[in-house]
Backbone as ProteinMPNN parsed JSONL, in Angstrom:
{"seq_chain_A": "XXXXXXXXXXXXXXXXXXXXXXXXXXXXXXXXXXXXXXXXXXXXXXXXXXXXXXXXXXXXXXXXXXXXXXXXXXXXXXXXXXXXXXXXXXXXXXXXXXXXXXXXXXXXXXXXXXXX", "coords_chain_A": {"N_chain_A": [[0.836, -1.189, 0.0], [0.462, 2.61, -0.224], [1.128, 3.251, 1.86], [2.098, 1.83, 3.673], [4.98, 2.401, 1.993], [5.47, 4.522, 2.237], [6.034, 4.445, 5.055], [7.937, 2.674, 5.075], [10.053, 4.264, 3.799], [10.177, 6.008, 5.307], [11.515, 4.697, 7.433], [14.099, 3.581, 6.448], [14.64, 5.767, 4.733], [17.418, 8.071, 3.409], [15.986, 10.846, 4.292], [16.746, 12.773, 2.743], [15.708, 13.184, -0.518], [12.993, 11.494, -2.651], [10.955, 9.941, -4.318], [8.721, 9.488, -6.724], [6.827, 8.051, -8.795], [4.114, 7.481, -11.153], [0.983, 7.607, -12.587], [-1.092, 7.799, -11.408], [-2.665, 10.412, -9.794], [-3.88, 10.606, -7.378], [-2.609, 9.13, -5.62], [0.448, 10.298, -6.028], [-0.018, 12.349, -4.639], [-0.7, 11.937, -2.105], [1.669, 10.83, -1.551], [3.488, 12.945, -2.134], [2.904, 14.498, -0.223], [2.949, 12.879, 2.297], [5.534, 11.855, 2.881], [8.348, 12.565, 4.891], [10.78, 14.094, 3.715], [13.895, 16.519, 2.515], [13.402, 17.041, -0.298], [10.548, 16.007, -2.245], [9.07, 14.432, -5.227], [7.117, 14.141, -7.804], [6.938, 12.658, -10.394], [9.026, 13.543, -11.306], [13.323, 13.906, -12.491], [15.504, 12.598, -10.014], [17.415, 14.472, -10.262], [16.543, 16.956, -9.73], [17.138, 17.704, -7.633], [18.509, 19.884, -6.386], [20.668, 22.612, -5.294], [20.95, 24.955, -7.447], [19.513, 24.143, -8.835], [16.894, 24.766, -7.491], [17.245, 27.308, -7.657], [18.665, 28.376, -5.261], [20.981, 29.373, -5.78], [24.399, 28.391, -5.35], [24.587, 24.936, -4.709], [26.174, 23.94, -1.482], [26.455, 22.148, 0.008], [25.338, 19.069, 1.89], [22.965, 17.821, 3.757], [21.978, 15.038, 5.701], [21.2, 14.607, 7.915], [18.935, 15.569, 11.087], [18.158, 18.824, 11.615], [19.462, 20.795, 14.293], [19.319, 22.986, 16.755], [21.696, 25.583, 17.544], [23.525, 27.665, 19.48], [22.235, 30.998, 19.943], [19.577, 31.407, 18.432], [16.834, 32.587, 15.845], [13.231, 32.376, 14.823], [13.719, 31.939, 12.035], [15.918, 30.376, 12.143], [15.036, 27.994, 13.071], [13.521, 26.628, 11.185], [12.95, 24.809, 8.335], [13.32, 23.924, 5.113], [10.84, 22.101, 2.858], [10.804, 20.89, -0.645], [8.47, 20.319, -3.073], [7.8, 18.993, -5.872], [6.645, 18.867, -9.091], [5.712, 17.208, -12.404], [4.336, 19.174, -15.056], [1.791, 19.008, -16.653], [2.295, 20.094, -19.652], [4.892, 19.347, -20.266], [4.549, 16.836, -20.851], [3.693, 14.737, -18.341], [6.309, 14.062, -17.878], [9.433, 15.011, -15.828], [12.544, 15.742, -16.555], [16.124, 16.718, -16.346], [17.549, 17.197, -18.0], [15.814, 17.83, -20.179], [16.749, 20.699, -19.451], [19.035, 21.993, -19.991], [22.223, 22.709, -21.573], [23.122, 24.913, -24.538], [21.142, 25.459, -25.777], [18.528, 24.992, -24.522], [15.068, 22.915, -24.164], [13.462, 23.683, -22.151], [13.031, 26.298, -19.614], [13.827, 27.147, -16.271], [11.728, 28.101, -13.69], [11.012, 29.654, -10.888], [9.079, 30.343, -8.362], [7.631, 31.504, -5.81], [5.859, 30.036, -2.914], [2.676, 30.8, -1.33], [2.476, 30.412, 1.814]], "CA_chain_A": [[0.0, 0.0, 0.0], [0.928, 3.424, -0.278], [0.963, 3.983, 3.525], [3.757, 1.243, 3.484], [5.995, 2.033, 1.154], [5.666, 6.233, 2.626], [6.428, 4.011, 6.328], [9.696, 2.016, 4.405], [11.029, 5.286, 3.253], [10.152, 6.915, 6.585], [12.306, 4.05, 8.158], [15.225, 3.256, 5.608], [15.532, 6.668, 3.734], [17.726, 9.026, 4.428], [15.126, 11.998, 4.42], [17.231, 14.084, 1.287], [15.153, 13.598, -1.651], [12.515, 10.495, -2.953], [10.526, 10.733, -6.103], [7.477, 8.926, -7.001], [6.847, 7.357, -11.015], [2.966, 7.467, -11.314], [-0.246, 8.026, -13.762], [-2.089, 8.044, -10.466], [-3.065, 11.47, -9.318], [-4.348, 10.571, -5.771], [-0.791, 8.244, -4.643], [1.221, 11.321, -6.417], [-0.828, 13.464, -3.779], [-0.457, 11.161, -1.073], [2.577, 10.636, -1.343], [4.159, 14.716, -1.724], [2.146, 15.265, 1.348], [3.325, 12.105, 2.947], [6.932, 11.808, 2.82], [9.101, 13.469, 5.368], [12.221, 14.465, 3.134], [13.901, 17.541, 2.212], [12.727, 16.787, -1.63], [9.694, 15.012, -2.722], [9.037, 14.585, -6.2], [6.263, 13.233, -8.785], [7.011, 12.344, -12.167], [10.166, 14.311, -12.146], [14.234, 13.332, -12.3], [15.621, 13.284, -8.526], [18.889, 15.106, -10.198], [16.256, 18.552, -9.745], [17.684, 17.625, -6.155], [19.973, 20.534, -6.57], [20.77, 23.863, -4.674], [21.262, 25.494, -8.356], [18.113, 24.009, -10.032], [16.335, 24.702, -6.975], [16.962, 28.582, -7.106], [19.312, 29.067, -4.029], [22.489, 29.57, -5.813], [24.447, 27.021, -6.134], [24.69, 23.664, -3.865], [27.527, 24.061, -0.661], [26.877, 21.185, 0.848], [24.488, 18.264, 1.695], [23.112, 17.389, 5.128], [20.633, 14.375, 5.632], [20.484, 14.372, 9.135], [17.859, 16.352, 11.166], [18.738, 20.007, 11.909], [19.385, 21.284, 15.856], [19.539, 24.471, 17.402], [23.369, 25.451, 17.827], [23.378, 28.952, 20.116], [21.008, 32.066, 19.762], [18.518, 31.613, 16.546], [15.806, 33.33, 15.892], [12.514, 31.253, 14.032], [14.079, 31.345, 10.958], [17.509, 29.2, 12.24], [14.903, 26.863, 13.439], [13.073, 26.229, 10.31], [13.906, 23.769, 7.513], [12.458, 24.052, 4.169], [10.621, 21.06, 1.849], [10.851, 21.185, -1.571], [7.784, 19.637, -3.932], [7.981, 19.541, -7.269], [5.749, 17.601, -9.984], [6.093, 17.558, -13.443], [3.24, 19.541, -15.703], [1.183, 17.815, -18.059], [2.898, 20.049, -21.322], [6.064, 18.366, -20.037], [4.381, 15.05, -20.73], [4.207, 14.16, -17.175], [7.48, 13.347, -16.953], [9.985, 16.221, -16.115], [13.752, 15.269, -16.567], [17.068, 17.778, -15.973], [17.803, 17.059, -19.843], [15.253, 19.08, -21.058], [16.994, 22.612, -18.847], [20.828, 21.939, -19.999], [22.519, 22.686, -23.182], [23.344, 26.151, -25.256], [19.206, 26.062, -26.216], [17.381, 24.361, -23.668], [13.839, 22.986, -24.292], [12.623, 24.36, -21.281], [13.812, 27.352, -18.733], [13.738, 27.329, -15.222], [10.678, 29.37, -13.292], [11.38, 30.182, -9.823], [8.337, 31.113, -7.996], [7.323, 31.505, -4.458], [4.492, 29.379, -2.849], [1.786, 31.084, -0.518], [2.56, 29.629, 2.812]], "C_chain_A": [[0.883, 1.256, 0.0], [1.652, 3.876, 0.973], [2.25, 3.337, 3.916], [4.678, 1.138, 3.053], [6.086, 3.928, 1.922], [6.445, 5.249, 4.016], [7.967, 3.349, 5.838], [10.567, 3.364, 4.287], [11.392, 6.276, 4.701], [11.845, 6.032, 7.504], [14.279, 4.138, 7.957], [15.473, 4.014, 4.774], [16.947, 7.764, 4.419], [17.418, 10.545, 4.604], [15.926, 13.412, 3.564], [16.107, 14.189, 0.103], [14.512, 12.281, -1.985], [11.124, 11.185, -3.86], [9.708, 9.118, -6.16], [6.848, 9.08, -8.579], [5.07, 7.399, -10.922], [2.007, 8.026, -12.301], [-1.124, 8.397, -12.44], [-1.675, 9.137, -9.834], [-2.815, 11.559, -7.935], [-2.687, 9.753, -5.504], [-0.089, 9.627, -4.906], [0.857, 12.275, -5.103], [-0.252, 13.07, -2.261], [1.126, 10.96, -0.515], [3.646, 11.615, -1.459], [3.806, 14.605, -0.274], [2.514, 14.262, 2.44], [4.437, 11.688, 3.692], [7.418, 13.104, 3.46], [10.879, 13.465, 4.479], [12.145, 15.739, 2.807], [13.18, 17.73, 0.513], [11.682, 16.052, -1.987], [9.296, 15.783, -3.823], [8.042, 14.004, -6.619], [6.768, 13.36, -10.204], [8.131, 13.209, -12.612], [11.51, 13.219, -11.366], [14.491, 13.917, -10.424], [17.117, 14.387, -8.44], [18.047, 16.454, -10.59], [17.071, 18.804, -7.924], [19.148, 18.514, -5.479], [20.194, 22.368, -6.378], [20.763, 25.184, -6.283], [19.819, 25.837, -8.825], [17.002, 24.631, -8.98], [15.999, 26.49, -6.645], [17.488, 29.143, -5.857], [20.705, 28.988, -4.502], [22.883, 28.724, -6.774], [24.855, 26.212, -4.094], [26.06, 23.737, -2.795], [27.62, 22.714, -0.045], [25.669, 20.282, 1.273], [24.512, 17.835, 2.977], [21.746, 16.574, 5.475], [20.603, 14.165, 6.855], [19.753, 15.419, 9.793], [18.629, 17.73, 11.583], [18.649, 20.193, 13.479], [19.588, 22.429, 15.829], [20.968, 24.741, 17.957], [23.35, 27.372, 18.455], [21.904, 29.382, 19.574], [20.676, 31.661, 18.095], [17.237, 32.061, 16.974], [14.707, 31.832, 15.127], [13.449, 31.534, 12.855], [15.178, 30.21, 10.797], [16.614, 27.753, 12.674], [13.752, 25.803, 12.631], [13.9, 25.015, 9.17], [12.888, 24.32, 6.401], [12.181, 22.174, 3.479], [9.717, 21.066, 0.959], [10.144, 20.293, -2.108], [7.279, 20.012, -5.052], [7.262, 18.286, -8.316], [5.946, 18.098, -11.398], [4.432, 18.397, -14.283], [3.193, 18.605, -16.907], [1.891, 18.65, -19.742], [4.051, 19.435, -21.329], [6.026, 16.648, -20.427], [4.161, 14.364, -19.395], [4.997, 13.908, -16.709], [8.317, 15.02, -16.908], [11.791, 15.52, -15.963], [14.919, 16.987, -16.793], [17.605, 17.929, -17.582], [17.381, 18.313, -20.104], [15.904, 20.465, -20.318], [18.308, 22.463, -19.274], [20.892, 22.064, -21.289], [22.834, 24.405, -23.404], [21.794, 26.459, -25.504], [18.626, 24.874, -25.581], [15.981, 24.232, -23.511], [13.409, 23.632, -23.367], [13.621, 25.282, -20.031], [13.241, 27.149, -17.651], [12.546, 28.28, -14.583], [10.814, 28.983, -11.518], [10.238, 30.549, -9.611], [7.562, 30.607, -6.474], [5.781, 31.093, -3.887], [3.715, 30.371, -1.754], [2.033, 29.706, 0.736], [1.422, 28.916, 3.708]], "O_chain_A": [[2.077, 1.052, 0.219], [2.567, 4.697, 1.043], [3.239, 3.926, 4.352], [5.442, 0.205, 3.296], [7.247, 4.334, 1.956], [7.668, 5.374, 3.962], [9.01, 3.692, 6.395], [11.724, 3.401, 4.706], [12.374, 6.946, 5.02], [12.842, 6.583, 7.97], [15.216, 4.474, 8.681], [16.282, 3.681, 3.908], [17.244, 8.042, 5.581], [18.262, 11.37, 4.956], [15.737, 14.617, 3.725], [15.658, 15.304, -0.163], [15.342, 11.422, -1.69], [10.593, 12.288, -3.986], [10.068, 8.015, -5.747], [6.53, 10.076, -9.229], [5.05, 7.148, -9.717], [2.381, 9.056, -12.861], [-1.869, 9.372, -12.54], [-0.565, 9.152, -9.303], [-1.964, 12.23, -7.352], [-1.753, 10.443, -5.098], [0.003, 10.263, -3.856], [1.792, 12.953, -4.678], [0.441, 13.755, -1.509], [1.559, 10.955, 0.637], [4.732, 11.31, -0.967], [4.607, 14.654, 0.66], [2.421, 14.707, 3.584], [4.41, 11.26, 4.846], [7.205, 14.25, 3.064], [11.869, 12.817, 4.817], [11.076, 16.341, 2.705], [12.424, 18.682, 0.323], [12.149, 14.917, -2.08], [9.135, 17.002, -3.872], [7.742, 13.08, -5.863], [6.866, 14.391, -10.871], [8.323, 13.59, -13.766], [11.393, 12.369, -10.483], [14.065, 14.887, -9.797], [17.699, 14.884, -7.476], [18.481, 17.139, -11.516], [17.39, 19.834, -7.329], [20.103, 18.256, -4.746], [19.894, 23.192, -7.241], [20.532, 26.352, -5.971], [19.194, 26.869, -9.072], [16.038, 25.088, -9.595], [15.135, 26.975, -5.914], [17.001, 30.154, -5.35], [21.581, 28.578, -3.741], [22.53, 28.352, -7.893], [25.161, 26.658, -2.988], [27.121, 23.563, -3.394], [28.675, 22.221, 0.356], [24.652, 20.883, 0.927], [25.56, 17.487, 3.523], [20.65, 17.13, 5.547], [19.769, 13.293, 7.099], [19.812, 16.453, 9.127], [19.813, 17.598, 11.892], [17.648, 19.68, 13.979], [20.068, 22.966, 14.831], [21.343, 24.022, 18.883], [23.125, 28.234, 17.605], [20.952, 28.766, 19.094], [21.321, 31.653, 17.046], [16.695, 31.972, 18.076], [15.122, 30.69, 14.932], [14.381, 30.799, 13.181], [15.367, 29.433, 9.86], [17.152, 26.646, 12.673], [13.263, 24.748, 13.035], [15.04, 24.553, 9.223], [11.885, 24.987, 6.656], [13.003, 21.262, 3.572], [8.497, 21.157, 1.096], [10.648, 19.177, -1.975], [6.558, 20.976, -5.308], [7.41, 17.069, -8.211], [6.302, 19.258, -11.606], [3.381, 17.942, -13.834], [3.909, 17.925, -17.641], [1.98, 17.992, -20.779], [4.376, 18.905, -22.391], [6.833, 15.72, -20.377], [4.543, 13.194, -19.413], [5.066, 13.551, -15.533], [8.013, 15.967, -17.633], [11.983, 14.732, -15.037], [14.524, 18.053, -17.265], [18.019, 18.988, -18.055], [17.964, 19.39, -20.233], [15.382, 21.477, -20.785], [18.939, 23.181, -18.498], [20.028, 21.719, -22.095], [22.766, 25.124, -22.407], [21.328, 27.595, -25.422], [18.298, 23.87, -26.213], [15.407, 25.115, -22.873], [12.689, 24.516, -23.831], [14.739, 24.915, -19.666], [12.036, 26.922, -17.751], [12.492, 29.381, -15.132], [10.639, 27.818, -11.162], [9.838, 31.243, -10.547], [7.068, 29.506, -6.231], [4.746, 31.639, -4.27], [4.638, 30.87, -1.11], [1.84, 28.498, 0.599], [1.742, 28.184, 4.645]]}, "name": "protein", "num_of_chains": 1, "seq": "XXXXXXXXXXXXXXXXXXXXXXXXXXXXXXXXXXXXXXXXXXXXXXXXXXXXXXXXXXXXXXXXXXXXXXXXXXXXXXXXXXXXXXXXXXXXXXXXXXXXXXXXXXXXXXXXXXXX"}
């Protein structure tokens, strides 16, 4: 079931990035909203899993264990962010890092900020 394979990943991932292949809508749903990782994906490559592609630069460094409080922070030091990303249907459903690379790249990057 869905509930067990979100509980496997919960157990045996290591909460960076996991990506979900589907035609089904509702699991795709279920399973963004399900999954504690910094990345969850539908129908896209997991190499968007990337401080560059993601719009913060570029990538310094990679940390899959949970974050702590290290001196004075304010809320923002004690936030984390997680990143969900699905592919659009003119993409075909599928979204792959292919199509953004190259000198003329089928498709460009869009950056845009969610309503919290």
């Amino acid at each position: 079931s869905m509930q067990e394979a979100i509980d496997h990943i919960h157990a045996f991932g290591s909460s960076h990035t996991d990506v979900i292949v589907s035609t089904d809508k509702e699991a795709c749903e279920a399973f963004l909203s399900g999954v504690d990782a910094a990345c969850v994906f539908a129908n896209c490559s997991s190499r968007f899993a990337d401080g560059f592609r993601l719009g913060l630069g570029a990538e310094v460094g990679i940390a899959t264990g949970r974050i702590h409080a290290r001196g004075p922070v304010g809320a923002e030091g004690l936030l984390s962010t997680k990143w969900l990303m699905t592919a659009s249907e003119d993409a075909g459903g599928c979204a792959t890092v292919q199509d953004y690379e190259g000198a003329n790249p089928r498709r460009t990057y869009t950056h845009k900020a969610l309503a919290s």
